[in-house]
Short mmCIF file of C-alpha atoms in Angstrom, two decimals:
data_model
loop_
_atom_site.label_atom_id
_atom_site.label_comp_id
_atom_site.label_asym_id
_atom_site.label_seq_id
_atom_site.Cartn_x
_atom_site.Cartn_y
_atom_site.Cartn_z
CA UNK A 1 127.25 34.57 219.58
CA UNK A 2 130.34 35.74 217.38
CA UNK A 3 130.51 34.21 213.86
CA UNK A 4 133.79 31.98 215.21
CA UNK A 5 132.42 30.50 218.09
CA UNK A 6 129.46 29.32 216.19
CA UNK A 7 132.24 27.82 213.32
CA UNK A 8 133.82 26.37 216.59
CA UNK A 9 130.57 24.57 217.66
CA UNK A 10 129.74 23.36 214.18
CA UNK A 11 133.12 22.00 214.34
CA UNK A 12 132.73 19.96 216.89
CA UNK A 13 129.52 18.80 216.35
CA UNK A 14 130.54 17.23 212.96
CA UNK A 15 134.00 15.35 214.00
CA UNK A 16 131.57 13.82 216.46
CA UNK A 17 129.19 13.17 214.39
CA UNK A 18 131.07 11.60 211.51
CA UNK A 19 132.99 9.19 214.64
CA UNK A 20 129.11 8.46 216.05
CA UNK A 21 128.23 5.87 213.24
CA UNK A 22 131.47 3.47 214.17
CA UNK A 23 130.77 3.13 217.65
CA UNK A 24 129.90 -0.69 217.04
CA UNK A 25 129.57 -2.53 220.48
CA UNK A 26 129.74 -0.43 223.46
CA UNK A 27 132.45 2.48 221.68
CA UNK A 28 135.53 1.04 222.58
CA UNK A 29 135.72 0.06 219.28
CA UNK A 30 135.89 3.73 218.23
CA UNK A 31 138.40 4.83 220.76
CA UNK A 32 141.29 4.94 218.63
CA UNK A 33 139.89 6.85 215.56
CA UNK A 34 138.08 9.39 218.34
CA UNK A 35 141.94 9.72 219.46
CA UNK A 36 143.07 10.29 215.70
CA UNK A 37 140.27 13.00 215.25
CA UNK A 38 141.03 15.20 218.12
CA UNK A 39 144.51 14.63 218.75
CA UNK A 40 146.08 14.82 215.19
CA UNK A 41 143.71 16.00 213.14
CA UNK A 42 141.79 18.93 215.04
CA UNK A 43 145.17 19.59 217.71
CA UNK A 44 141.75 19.92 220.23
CA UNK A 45 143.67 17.90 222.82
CA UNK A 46 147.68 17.24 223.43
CA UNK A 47 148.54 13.16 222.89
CA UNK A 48 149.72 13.30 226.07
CA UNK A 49 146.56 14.88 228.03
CA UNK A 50 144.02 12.10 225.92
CA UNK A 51 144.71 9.46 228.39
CA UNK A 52 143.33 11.24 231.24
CA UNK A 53 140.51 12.12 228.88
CA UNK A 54 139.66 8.45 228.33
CA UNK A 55 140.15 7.63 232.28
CA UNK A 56 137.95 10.04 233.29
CA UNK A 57 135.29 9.41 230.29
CA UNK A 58 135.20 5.68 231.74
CA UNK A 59 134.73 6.53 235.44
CA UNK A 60 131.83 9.10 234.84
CA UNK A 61 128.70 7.52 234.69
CA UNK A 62 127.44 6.88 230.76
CA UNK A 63 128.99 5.39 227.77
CA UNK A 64 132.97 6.31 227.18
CA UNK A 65 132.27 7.68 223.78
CA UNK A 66 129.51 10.16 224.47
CA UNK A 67 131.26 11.01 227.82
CA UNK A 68 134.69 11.74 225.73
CA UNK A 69 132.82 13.81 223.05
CA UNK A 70 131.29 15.89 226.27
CA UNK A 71 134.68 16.18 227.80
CA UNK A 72 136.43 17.48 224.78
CA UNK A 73 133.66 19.93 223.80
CA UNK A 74 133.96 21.51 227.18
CA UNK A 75 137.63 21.68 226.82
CA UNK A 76 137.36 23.51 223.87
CA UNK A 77 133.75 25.63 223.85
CA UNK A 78 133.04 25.10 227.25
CA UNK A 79 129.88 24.66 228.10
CA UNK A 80 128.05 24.80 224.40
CA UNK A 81 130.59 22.84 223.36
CA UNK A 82 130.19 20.27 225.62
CA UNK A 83 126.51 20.00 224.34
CA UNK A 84 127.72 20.44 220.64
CA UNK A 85 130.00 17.55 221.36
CA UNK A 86 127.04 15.04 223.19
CA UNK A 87 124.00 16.14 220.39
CA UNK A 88 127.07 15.12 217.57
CA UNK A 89 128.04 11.82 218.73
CA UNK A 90 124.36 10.87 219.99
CA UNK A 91 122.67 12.36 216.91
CA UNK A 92 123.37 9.62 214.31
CA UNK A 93 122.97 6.37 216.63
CA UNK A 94 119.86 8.00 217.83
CA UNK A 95 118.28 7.63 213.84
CA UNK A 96 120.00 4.09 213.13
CA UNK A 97 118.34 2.76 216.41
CA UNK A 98 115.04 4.48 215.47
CA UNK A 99 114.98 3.34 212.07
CA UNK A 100 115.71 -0.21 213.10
CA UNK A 101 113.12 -0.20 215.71
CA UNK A 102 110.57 0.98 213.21
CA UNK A 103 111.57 -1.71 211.10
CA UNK A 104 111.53 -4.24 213.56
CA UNK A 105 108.23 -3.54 214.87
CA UNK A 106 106.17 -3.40 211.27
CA UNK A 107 108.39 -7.16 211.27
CA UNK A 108 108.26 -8.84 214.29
CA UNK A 109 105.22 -10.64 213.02
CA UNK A 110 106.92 -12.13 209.82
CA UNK A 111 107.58 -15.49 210.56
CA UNK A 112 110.89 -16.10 209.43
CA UNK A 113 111.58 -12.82 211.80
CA UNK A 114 110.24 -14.59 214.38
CA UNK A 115 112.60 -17.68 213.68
CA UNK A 116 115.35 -15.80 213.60
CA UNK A 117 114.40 -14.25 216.88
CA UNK A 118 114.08 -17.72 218.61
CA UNK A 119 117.90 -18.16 217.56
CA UNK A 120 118.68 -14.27 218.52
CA UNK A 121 117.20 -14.46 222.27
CA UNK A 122 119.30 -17.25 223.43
CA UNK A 123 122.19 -15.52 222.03
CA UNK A 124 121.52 -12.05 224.38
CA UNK A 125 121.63 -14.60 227.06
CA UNK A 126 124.90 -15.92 226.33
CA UNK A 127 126.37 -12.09 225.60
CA UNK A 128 125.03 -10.77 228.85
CA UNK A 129 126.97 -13.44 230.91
CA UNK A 130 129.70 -13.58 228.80
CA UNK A 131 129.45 -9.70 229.93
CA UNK A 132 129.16 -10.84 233.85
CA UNK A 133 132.36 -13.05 233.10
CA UNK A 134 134.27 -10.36 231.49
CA UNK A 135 133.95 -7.86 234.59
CA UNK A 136 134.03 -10.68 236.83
CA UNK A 137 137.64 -11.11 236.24
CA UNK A 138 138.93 -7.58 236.90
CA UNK A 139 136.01 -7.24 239.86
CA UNK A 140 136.14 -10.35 241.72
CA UNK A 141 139.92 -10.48 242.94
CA UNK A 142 139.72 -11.64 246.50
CA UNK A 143 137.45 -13.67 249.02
CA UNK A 144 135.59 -10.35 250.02
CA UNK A 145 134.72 -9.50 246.60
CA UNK A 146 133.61 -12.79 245.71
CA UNK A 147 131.28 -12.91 248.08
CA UNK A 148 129.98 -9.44 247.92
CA UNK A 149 129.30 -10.69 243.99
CA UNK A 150 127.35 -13.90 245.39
CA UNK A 151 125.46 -11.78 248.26
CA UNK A 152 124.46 -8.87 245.51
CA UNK A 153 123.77 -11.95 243.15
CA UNK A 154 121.18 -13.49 245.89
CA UNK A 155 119.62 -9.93 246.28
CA UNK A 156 119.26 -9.53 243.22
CA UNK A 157 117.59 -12.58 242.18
CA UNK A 158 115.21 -13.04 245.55
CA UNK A 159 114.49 -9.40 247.15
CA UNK A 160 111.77 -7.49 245.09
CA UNK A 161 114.00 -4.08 245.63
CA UNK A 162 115.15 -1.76 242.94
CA UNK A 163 118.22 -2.96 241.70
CA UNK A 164 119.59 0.93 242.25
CA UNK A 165 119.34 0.60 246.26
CA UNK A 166 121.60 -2.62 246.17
CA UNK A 167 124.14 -1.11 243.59
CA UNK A 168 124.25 1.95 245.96
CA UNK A 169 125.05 -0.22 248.93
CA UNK A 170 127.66 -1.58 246.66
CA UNK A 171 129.38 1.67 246.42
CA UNK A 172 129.38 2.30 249.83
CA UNK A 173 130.46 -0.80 251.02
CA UNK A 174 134.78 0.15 251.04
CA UNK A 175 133.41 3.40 253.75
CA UNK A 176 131.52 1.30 256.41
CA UNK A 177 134.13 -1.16 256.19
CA UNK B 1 103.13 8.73 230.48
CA UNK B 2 106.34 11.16 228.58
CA UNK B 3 106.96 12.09 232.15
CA UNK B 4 107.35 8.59 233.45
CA UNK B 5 110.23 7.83 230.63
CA UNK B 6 112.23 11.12 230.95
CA UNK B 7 112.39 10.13 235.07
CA UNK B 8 113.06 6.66 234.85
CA UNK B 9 115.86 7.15 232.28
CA UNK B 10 117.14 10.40 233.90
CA UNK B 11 117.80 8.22 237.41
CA UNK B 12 119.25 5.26 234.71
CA UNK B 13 121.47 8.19 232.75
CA UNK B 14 122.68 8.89 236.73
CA UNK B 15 123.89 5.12 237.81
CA UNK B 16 125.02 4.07 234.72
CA UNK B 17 128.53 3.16 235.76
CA UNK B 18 130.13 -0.04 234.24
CA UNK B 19 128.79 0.45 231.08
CA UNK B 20 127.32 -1.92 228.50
CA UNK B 21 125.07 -4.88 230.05
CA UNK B 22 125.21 -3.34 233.61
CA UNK B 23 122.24 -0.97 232.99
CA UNK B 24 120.14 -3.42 231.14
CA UNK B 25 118.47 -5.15 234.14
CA UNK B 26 118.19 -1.61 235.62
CA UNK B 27 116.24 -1.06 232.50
CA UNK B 28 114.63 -4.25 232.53
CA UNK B 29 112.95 -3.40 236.44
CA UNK B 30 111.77 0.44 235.06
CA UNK B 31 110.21 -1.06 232.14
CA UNK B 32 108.36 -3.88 234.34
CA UNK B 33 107.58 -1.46 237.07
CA UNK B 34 105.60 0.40 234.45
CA UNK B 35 104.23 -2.37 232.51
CA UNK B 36 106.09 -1.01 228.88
CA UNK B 37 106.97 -4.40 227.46
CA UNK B 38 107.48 -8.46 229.14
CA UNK B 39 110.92 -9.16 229.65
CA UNK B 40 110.48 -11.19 226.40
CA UNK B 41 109.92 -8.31 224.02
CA UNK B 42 112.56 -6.31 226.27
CA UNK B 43 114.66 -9.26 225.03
CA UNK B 44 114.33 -8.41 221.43
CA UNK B 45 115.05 -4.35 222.09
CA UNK B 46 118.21 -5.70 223.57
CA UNK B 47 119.19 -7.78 220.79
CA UNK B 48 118.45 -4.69 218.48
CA UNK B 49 120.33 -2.13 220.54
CA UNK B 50 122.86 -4.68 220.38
CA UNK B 51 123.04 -4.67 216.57
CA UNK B 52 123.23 -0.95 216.51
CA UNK B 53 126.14 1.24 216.56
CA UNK B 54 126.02 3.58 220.06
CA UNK B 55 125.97 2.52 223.45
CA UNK B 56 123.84 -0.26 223.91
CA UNK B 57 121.82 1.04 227.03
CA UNK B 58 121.32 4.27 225.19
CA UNK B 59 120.04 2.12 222.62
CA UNK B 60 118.04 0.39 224.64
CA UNK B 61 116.23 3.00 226.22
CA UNK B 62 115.55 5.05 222.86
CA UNK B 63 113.62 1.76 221.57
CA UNK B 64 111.90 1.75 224.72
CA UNK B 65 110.90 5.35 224.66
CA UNK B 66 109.95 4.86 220.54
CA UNK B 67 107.53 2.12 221.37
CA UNK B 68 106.02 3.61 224.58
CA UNK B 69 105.97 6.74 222.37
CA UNK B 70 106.87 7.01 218.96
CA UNK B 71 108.95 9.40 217.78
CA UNK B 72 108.88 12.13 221.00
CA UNK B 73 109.50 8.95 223.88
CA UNK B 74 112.40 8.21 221.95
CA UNK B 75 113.63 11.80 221.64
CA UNK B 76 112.52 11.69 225.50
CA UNK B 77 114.60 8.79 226.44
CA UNK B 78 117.98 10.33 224.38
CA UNK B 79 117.95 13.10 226.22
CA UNK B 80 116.93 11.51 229.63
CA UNK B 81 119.55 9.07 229.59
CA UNK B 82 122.10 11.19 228.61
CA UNK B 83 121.74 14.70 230.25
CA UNK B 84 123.24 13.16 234.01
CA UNK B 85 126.80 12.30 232.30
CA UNK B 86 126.54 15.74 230.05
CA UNK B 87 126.04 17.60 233.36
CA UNK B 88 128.56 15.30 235.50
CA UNK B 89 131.72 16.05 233.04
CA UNK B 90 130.69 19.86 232.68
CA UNK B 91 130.80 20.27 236.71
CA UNK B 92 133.91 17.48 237.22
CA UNK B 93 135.70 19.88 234.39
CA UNK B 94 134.67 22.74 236.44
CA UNK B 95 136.04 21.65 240.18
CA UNK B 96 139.16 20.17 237.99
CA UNK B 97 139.43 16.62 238.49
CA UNK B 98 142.57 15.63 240.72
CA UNK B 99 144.17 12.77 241.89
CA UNK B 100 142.34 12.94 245.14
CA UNK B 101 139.25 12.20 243.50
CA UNK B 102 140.34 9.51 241.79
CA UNK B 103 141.11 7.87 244.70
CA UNK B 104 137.48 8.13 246.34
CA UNK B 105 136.09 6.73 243.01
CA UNK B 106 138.13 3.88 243.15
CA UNK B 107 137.20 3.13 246.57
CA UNK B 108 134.06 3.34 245.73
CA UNK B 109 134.48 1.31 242.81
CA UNK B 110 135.67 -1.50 245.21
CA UNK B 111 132.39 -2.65 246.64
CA UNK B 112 130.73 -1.64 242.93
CA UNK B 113 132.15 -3.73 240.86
CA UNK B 114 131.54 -6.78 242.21
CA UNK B 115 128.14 -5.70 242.75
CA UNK B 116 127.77 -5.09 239.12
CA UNK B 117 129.06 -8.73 238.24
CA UNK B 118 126.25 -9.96 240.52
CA UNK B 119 123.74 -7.66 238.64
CA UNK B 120 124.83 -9.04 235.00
CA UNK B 121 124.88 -12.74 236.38
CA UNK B 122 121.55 -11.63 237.63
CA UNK B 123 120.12 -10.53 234.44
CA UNK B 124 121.89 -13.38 232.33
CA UNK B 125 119.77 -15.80 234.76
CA UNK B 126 116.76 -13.89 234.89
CA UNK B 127 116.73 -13.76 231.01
CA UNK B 128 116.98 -17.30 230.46
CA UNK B 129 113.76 -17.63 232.57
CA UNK B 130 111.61 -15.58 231.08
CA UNK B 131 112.74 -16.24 227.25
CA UNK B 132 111.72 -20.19 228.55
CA UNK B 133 114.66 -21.69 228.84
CA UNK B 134 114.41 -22.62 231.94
CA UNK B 135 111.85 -23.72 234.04
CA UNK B 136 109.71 -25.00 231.20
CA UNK B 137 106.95 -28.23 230.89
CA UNK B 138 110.25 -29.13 228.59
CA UNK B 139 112.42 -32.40 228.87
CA UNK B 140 113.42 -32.45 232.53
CA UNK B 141 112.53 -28.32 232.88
CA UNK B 142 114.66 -27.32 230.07
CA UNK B 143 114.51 -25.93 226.60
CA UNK B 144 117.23 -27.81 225.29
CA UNK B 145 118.07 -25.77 221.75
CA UNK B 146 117.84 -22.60 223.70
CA UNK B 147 120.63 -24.14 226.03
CA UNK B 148 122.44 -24.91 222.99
CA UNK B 149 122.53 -21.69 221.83
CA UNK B 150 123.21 -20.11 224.96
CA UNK B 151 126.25 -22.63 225.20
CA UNK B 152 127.65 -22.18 222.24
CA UNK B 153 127.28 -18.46 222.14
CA UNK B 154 129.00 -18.46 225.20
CA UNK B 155 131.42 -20.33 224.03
CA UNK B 156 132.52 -18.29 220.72
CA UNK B 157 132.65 -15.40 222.73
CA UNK B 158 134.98 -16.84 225.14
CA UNK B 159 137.37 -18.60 222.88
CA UNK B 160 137.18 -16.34 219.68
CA UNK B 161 137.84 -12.70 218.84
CA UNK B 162 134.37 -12.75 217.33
CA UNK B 163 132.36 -10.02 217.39
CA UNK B 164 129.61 -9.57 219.43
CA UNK B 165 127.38 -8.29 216.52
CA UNK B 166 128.24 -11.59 214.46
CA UNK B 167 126.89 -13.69 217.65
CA UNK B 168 123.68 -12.01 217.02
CA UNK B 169 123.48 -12.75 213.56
CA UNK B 170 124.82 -16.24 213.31
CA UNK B 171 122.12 -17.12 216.36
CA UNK B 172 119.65 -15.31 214.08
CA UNK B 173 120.47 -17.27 210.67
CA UNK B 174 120.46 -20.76 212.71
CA UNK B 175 116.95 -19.71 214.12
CA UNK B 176 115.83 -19.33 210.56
CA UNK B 177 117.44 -22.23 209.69
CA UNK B 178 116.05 -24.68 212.62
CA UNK B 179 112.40 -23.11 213.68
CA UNK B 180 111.46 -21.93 209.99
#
């Protein structure tokens, strides 16, 4: 590989890797500095072409950030840059959630840890609906919607299937119809 | 056993659509299926992926992946979990992406969504049961401090602009404060 094209990759591995850290809460929150870093300060990607980025980054499977950083590598390097791009933003989440796991698990035992973790449980209850409420009110719009939420609801909670078959179904649903 | 988390976080890496909380009862049935963790210690990887910068299902399934198997499950699990959307962009990029197929996603994306609301209602539900909150010897079947947390979680989160990172840590400073 020619000295460039390996600057190129290093490149993009970095700006990825230095926006990877941010990504607090599911990566919208680092949207608009990803935006910053490849629109004004790299000139990777035209201001007006980075909204199509971001729509398509949301409707891929994955997280938006990682599947922006993939998208934009490709654009650029093609097809090692789209893995320069994924390794750089993944790279330094990947250690924080490893460190903190190690931590946690030589902790778990202490007991104010485990106090704390009475408190913390309840709360990932109340973020995970508060997550079913969020999507609820952009997916749930009409009769037949609501009740395809209450059916997969039902399924969900009574039929010992995986969860992927009745998701599936989900998708399908508009094409029978 | 490295096997069994690179395919059950390869097919996760391939349905994760809606982001965030969708995949983490998806998680939640792998990790049951193969008898990694109770839902109650799956509880507590959740709360840390949800402290940690990065996509919390990513998160998620790296902690999984380092306590099945240290350092190489959770090397495993990265790369399991994120390889489907790495080679779904690359070929989308390749066959352009036009309007047409925008249209066919959001058809499908009809019948999905709602299905994914009944998935994270699901897990919020399923949650409180096994963390003991419901369903309990407890005053009339219920674990009433949990509830309070739950409630007012809920309720900061609907009626602030509070992060969801300080939910965590307030509920984990009142723990201290109550059961210590």
């Amino acid at each position: 590989m020619e000295k460039n094209k390996i600057k190129l990759l290093w490149d993009i591995f970095f700006t990825f890797f230095k926006i990877s850290p941010v990504s607090f809460g599911g990566g919208y929150a680092m949207i608009p500095l990803l935006e910053r870093a490849v629109t004004v300060k790299k000139k990777w990607v035209e201001e007006k072409d980075i909204a199509d980025v971001l729509v398509m980054a949301q409707t891929v499977p994955g997280s938006i950030a990682v599947n922006t950083a993939t998208f934009i590598g490709y654009r650029i390097a093609g097809l090692f840059g789209a893995i320069a791009g994924t390794i750089g933003i993944v790279t330094p989440t990947f250690l924080i959630i490893v460190a903190l796991a190690a931590l946690f698990l030589s902790f778990q035992h202490n007991p104010i840890v485990e106090a704390a973790f009475m408190g913390i449980r309840p709360a990932i209850v109340a973020l995970i609906a508060y997550a079913a409420i969020t999507i609820g009110k952009t997916a749930i719009f009409n009769t037949v919607t609501g009740i395809i939420a209450g059916v997969a609801l039902i399924l969900f909670l009574f039929v010992p299937v995986h969860p992927i078959f009745i998701l599936i179904a989900g998708s399908y649903w508009y094409f029978i119809k | 056993m490295y096997w069994n988390l690179f395919v059950s976080f390869l097919k996760i890496g391939f349905i994760s659509f809606g982001g965030g909380y969708a995949m983490i009862p998806v998680i939640e049935y792998e990790v049951r299926a193969h008898q990694w963790l109770s839902t109650q210690e799956f509880t507590d990887v959740v709360a840390i992926a949800g402290m940690s910068p990065g996509p919390i299902a990513t998160n998620s399934a790296v902690f999984v992946g380092y306590k099945v198997g240290g350092m190489l499950g959770a090397a495993i699990s990265a790369v399991a979990v994120s390889l489907p959307s790495l080679l779904i962009v690359v070929l989308l990029s390749l066959f352009m992406y036009k309007m047409k197929k925008r249209n066919f996603m959001d058809n499908a994306f009809y019948g999905l969504r709602p299905v994914i609301t009944g998935l994270i209602a699901y897990a919020a539900i399923h949650f409180a049961m096994q963390n003991d909150m419901i369903g309990t010897s407890k005053l009339l079947g219920f674990e009433w401090i949990g509830i309070l947390f739950v409630i007012a979680g809920l309720g900061l989160l609907l009626f602030t602009k509070i992060n969801p990172v300080m939910v965590i840590l307030l509920s984990g400073v009142m723990g201290v404060v109550i059961y210590y």
